[in-house]
Every structure is written in C-alpha cells, then in structure tokens.
Amino acid sequence: LGLILYFFMVRLIEKPIRQLNIDMDKAIKEGSQVESPYNFPVVSALLTNINSLISRAQDGGHRLLYILILYYQ
C-alpha cells in the first residue's frame, strides 16, 4: 500500500513541475507567456514572476533573455 501511495504522490507532484519546465523553455525561446492548467497557488505565483521576466526581456532586455536561454540549456 505504501509503495502505491508513494508512486501516486510522485506522479502527482512531478508531472506539473515537468510540464512547467517544458512550458518555460518554450516561452523563453519564443517570447510567449507561460500558462499552466494546474491551479496551485505557488505555481501561479511562479508563473506570474516568469511572465513578468519574459515581458521585461522582450521590452528591451535582449541580453537578459540570452542569459536565460543559456541558463536553461
């Protein structure tokens, strides 16, 4: 029972983080916004910060965007 519960919890926690990582990578490369179908308050706050950072980079911080792309590769 513990093994089944452990597997379920790992999948439940890991999937949104993995998807967020993929979406962040795509948004940084394309300059789009990151959206998540998961309604976690912590993830929502993180997405707000990421979207703000991406919009600032588009407005004139091309060097910052370049640094972010290098960081996430």
mmCIF file with all atom_site columns, C-alpha atoms in Angstrom:
data_model
loop_
_atom_site.group_PDB
_atom_site.id
_atom_site.type_symbol
_atom_site.label_atom_id
_atom_site.label_alt_id
_atom_site.label_comp_id
_atom_site.label_asym_id
_atom_site.label_entity_id
_atom_site.label_seq_id
_atom_site.pdbx_PDB_ins_code
_atom_site.Cartn_x
_atom_site.Cartn_y
_atom_site.Cartn_z
_atom_site.occupancy
_atom_site.B_iso_or_equiv
_atom_site.pdbx_formal_charge
_atom_site.auth_seq_id
_atom_site.auth_comp_id
_atom_site.auth_asym_id
_atom_site.auth_atom_id
_atom_site.pdbx_PDB_model_num
ATOM 1  C CA . LEU A 1 1  ? 0.000  0.000  0.000   1.00 0.00 ? 1  LEU A CA 1
ATOM 2  C CA . GLY A 1 2  ? 2.839  2.390  0.837   1.00 0.00 ? 2  GLY A CA 1
ATOM 3  C CA . LEU A 1 3  ? 4.540  1.760  -2.496  1.00 0.00 ? 3  LEU A CA 1
ATOM 4  C CA . ILE A 1 4  ? 1.354  2.501  -4.424  1.00 0.00 ? 4  ILE A CA 1
ATOM 5  C CA . LEU A 1 5  ? 0.782  5.682  -2.420  1.00 0.00 ? 5  LEU A CA 1
ATOM 6  C CA . TYR A 1 6  ? 4.415  6.748  -2.965  1.00 0.00 ? 6  TYR A CA 1
ATOM 7  C CA . PHE A 1 7  ? 4.171  6.180  -6.730  1.00 0.00 ? 7  PHE A CA 1
ATOM 8  C CA . PHE A 1 8  ? 0.910  8.121  -6.906  1.00 0.00 ? 8  PHE A CA 1
ATOM 9  C CA . MET A 1 9  ? 2.317  11.068 -4.927  1.00 0.00 ? 9  MET A CA 1
ATOM 10 C CA . VAL A 1 10 ? 5.481  11.234 -7.023  1.00 0.00 ? 10 VAL A CA 1
ATOM 11 C CA . ARG A 1 11 ? 3.461  11.302 -10.233 1.00 0.00 ? 11 ARG A CA 1
ATOM 12 C CA . LEU A 1 12 ? 1.075  13.890 -8.797  1.00 0.00 ? 12 LEU A CA 1
ATOM 13 C CA . ILE A 1 13 ? 3.895  16.240 -7.801  1.00 0.00 ? 13 ILE A CA 1
ATOM 14 C CA . GLU A 1 14 ? 6.355  15.581 -10.621 1.00 0.00 ? 14 GLU A CA 1
ATOM 15 C CA . LYS A 1 15 ? 4.021  15.973 -13.622 1.00 0.00 ? 15 LYS A CA 1
ATOM 16 C CA . PRO A 1 16 ? 3.115  19.672 -13.071 1.00 0.00 ? 16 PRO A CA 1
ATOM 17 C CA . ILE A 1 17 ? 6.765  20.552 -12.453 1.00 0.00 ? 17 ILE A CA 1
ATOM 18 C CA . ARG A 1 18 ? 7.919  18.719 -15.574 1.00 0.00 ? 18 ARG A CA 1
ATOM 19 C CA . GLN A 1 19 ? 5.210  20.386 -17.678 1.00 0.00 ? 19 GLN A CA 1
ATOM 20 C CA . LEU A 1 20 ? 6.067  23.795 -16.231 1.00 0.00 ? 20 LEU A CA 1
ATOM 21 C CA . ASN A 1 21 ? 9.708  23.263 -17.160 1.00 0.00 ? 21 ASN A CA 1
ATOM 22 C CA . ILE A 1 22 ? 8.757  22.413 -20.757 1.00 0.00 ? 22 ILE A CA 1
ATOM 23 C CA . ASP A 1 23 ? 6.411  25.425 -20.982 1.00 0.00 ? 23 ASP A CA 1
ATOM 24 C CA . MET A 1 24 ? 9.061  27.764 -19.536 1.00 0.00 ? 24 MET A CA 1
ATOM 25 C CA . ASP A 1 25 ? 11.620 26.573 -22.051 1.00 0.00 ? 25 ASP A CA 1
ATOM 26 C CA . LYS A 1 26 ? 9.213  27.149 -24.938 1.00 0.00 ? 26 LYS A CA 1
ATOM 27 C CA . ALA A 1 27 ? 8.159  30.577 -23.634 1.00 0.00 ? 27 ALA A CA 1
ATOM 28 C CA . ILE A 1 28 ? 11.729 31.763 -23.199 1.00 0.00 ? 28 ILE A CA 1
ATOM 29 C CA . LYS A 1 29 ? 12.721 30.647 -26.694 1.00 0.00 ? 29 LYS A CA 1
ATOM 30 C CA . GLU A 1 30 ? 9.606  32.009 -28.408 1.00 0.00 ? 30 GLU A CA 1
ATOM 31 C CA . GLY A 1 31 ? 8.990  35.009 -26.164 1.00 0.00 ? 31 GLY A CA 1
ATOM 32 C CA . SER A 1 32 ? 5.450  33.918 -25.319 1.00 0.00 ? 32 SER A CA 1
ATOM 33 C CA . GLN A 1 33 ? 3.682  33.669 -21.973 1.00 0.00 ? 33 GLN A CA 1
ATOM 34 C CA . VAL A 1 34 ? 3.695  30.626 -19.709 1.00 0.00 ? 34 VAL A CA 1
ATOM 35 C CA . GLU A 1 35 ? 0.336  29.147 -18.754 1.00 0.00 ? 35 GLU A CA 1
ATOM 36 C CA . SER A 1 36 ? -0.467 26.151 -16.613 1.00 0.00 ? 36 SER A CA 1
ATOM 37 C CA . PRO A 1 37 ? -3.667 24.136 -16.309 1.00 0.00 ? 37 PRO A CA 1
ATOM 38 C CA . TYR A 1 38 ? -2.789 23.345 -12.677 1.00 0.00 ? 38 TYR A CA 1
ATOM 39 C CA . ASN A 1 39 ? -4.328 25.565 -10.034 1.00 0.00 ? 39 ASN A CA 1
ATOM 40 C CA . PHE A 1 40 ? -1.641 25.596 -7.336  1.00 0.00 ? 40 PHE A CA 1
ATOM 41 C CA . PRO A 1 41 ? -1.092 28.969 -5.597  1.00 0.00 ? 41 PRO A CA 1
ATOM 42 C CA . VAL A 1 42 ? 2.683  28.503 -5.504  1.00 0.00 ? 42 VAL A CA 1
ATOM 43 C CA . VAL A 1 43 ? 2.807  27.629 -9.196  1.00 0.00 ? 43 VAL A CA 1
ATOM 44 C CA . SER A 1 44 ? 0.562  30.590 -10.042 1.00 0.00 ? 44 SER A CA 1
ATOM 45 C CA . ALA A 1 45 ? 2.899  32.987 -8.219  1.00 0.00 ? 45 ALA A CA 1
ATOM 46 C CA . LEU A 1 46 ? 5.893  31.459 -10.003 1.00 0.00 ? 46 LEU A CA 1
ATOM 47 C CA . LEU A 1 47 ? 4.159  31.819 -13.386 1.00 0.00 ? 47 LEU A CA 1
ATOM 48 C CA . THR A 1 48 ? 3.415  35.477 -12.668 1.00 0.00 ? 48 THR A CA 1
ATOM 49 C CA . ASN A 1 49 ? 7.098  36.116 -11.965 1.00 0.00 ? 49 ASN A CA 1
ATOM 50 C CA . ILE A 1 50 ? 8.229  34.200 -15.041 1.00 0.00 ? 50 ILE A CA 1
ATOM 51 C CA . ASN A 1 51 ? 5.774  36.012 -17.321 1.00 0.00 ? 51 ASN A CA 1
ATOM 52 C CA . SER A 1 52 ? 6.890  39.349 -15.901 1.00 0.00 ? 52 SER A CA 1
ATOM 53 C CA . LEU A 1 53 ? 10.509 38.457 -16.533 1.00 0.00 ? 53 LEU A CA 1
ATOM 54 C CA . ILE A 1 54 ? 9.788  37.377 -20.110 1.00 0.00 ? 54 ILE A CA 1
ATOM 55 C CA . SER A 1 55 ? 7.840  40.570 -20.865 1.00 0.00 ? 55 SER A CA 1
ATOM 56 C CA . ARG A 1 56 ? 10.671 42.705 -19.456 1.00 0.00 ? 56 ARG A CA 1
ATOM 57 C CA . ALA A 1 57 ? 13.146 40.811 -21.590 1.00 0.00 ? 57 ALA A CA 1
ATOM 58 C CA . GLN A 1 58 ? 11.020 41.445 -24.690 1.00 0.00 ? 58 GLN A CA 1
ATOM 59 C CA . ASP A 1 59 ? 10.770 45.168 -23.954 1.00 0.00 ? 59 ASP A CA 1
ATOM 60 C CA . GLY A 1 60 ? 14.472 45.731 -24.199 1.00 0.00 ? 60 GLY A CA 1
ATOM 61 C CA . GLY A 1 61 ? 16.360 43.217 -22.174 1.00 0.00 ? 61 GLY A CA 1
ATOM 62 C CA . HIS A 1 62 ? 17.549 41.027 -25.022 1.00 0.00 ? 62 HIS A CA 1
ATOM 63 C CA . ARG A 1 63 ? 20.752 40.404 -23.097 1.00 0.00 ? 63 ARG A CA 1
ATOM 64 C CA . LEU A 1 64 ? 18.701 39.083 -20.167 1.00 0.00 ? 64 LEU A CA 1
ATOM 65 C CA . LEU A 1 65 ? 16.773 36.790 -22.493 1.00 0.00 ? 65 LEU A CA 1
ATOM 66 C CA . TYR A 1 66 ? 20.059 35.488 -23.892 1.00 0.00 ? 66 TYR A CA 1
ATOM 67 C CA . ILE A 1 67 ? 21.296 34.774 -20.355 1.00 0.00 ? 67 ILE A CA 1
ATOM 68 C CA . LEU A 1 68 ? 18.075 32.929 -19.533 1.00 0.00 ? 68 LEU A CA 1
ATOM 69 C CA . ILE A 1 69 ? 18.322 30.815 -22.664 1.00 0.00 ? 69 ILE A CA 1
ATOM 70 C CA . LEU A 1 70 ? 21.900 29.884 -21.790 1.00 0.00 ? 70 LEU A CA 1
ATOM 71 C CA . TYR A 1 71 ? 20.869 29.091 -18.222 1.00 0.00 ? 71 TYR A CA 1
ATOM 72 C CA . TYR A 1 72 ? 18.055 26.728 -19.200 1.00 0.00 ? 72 TYR A CA 1
ATOM 73 C CA . GLN A 1 73 ? 20.010 24.779 -21.819 1.00 0.00 ? 73 GLN A CA 1
#
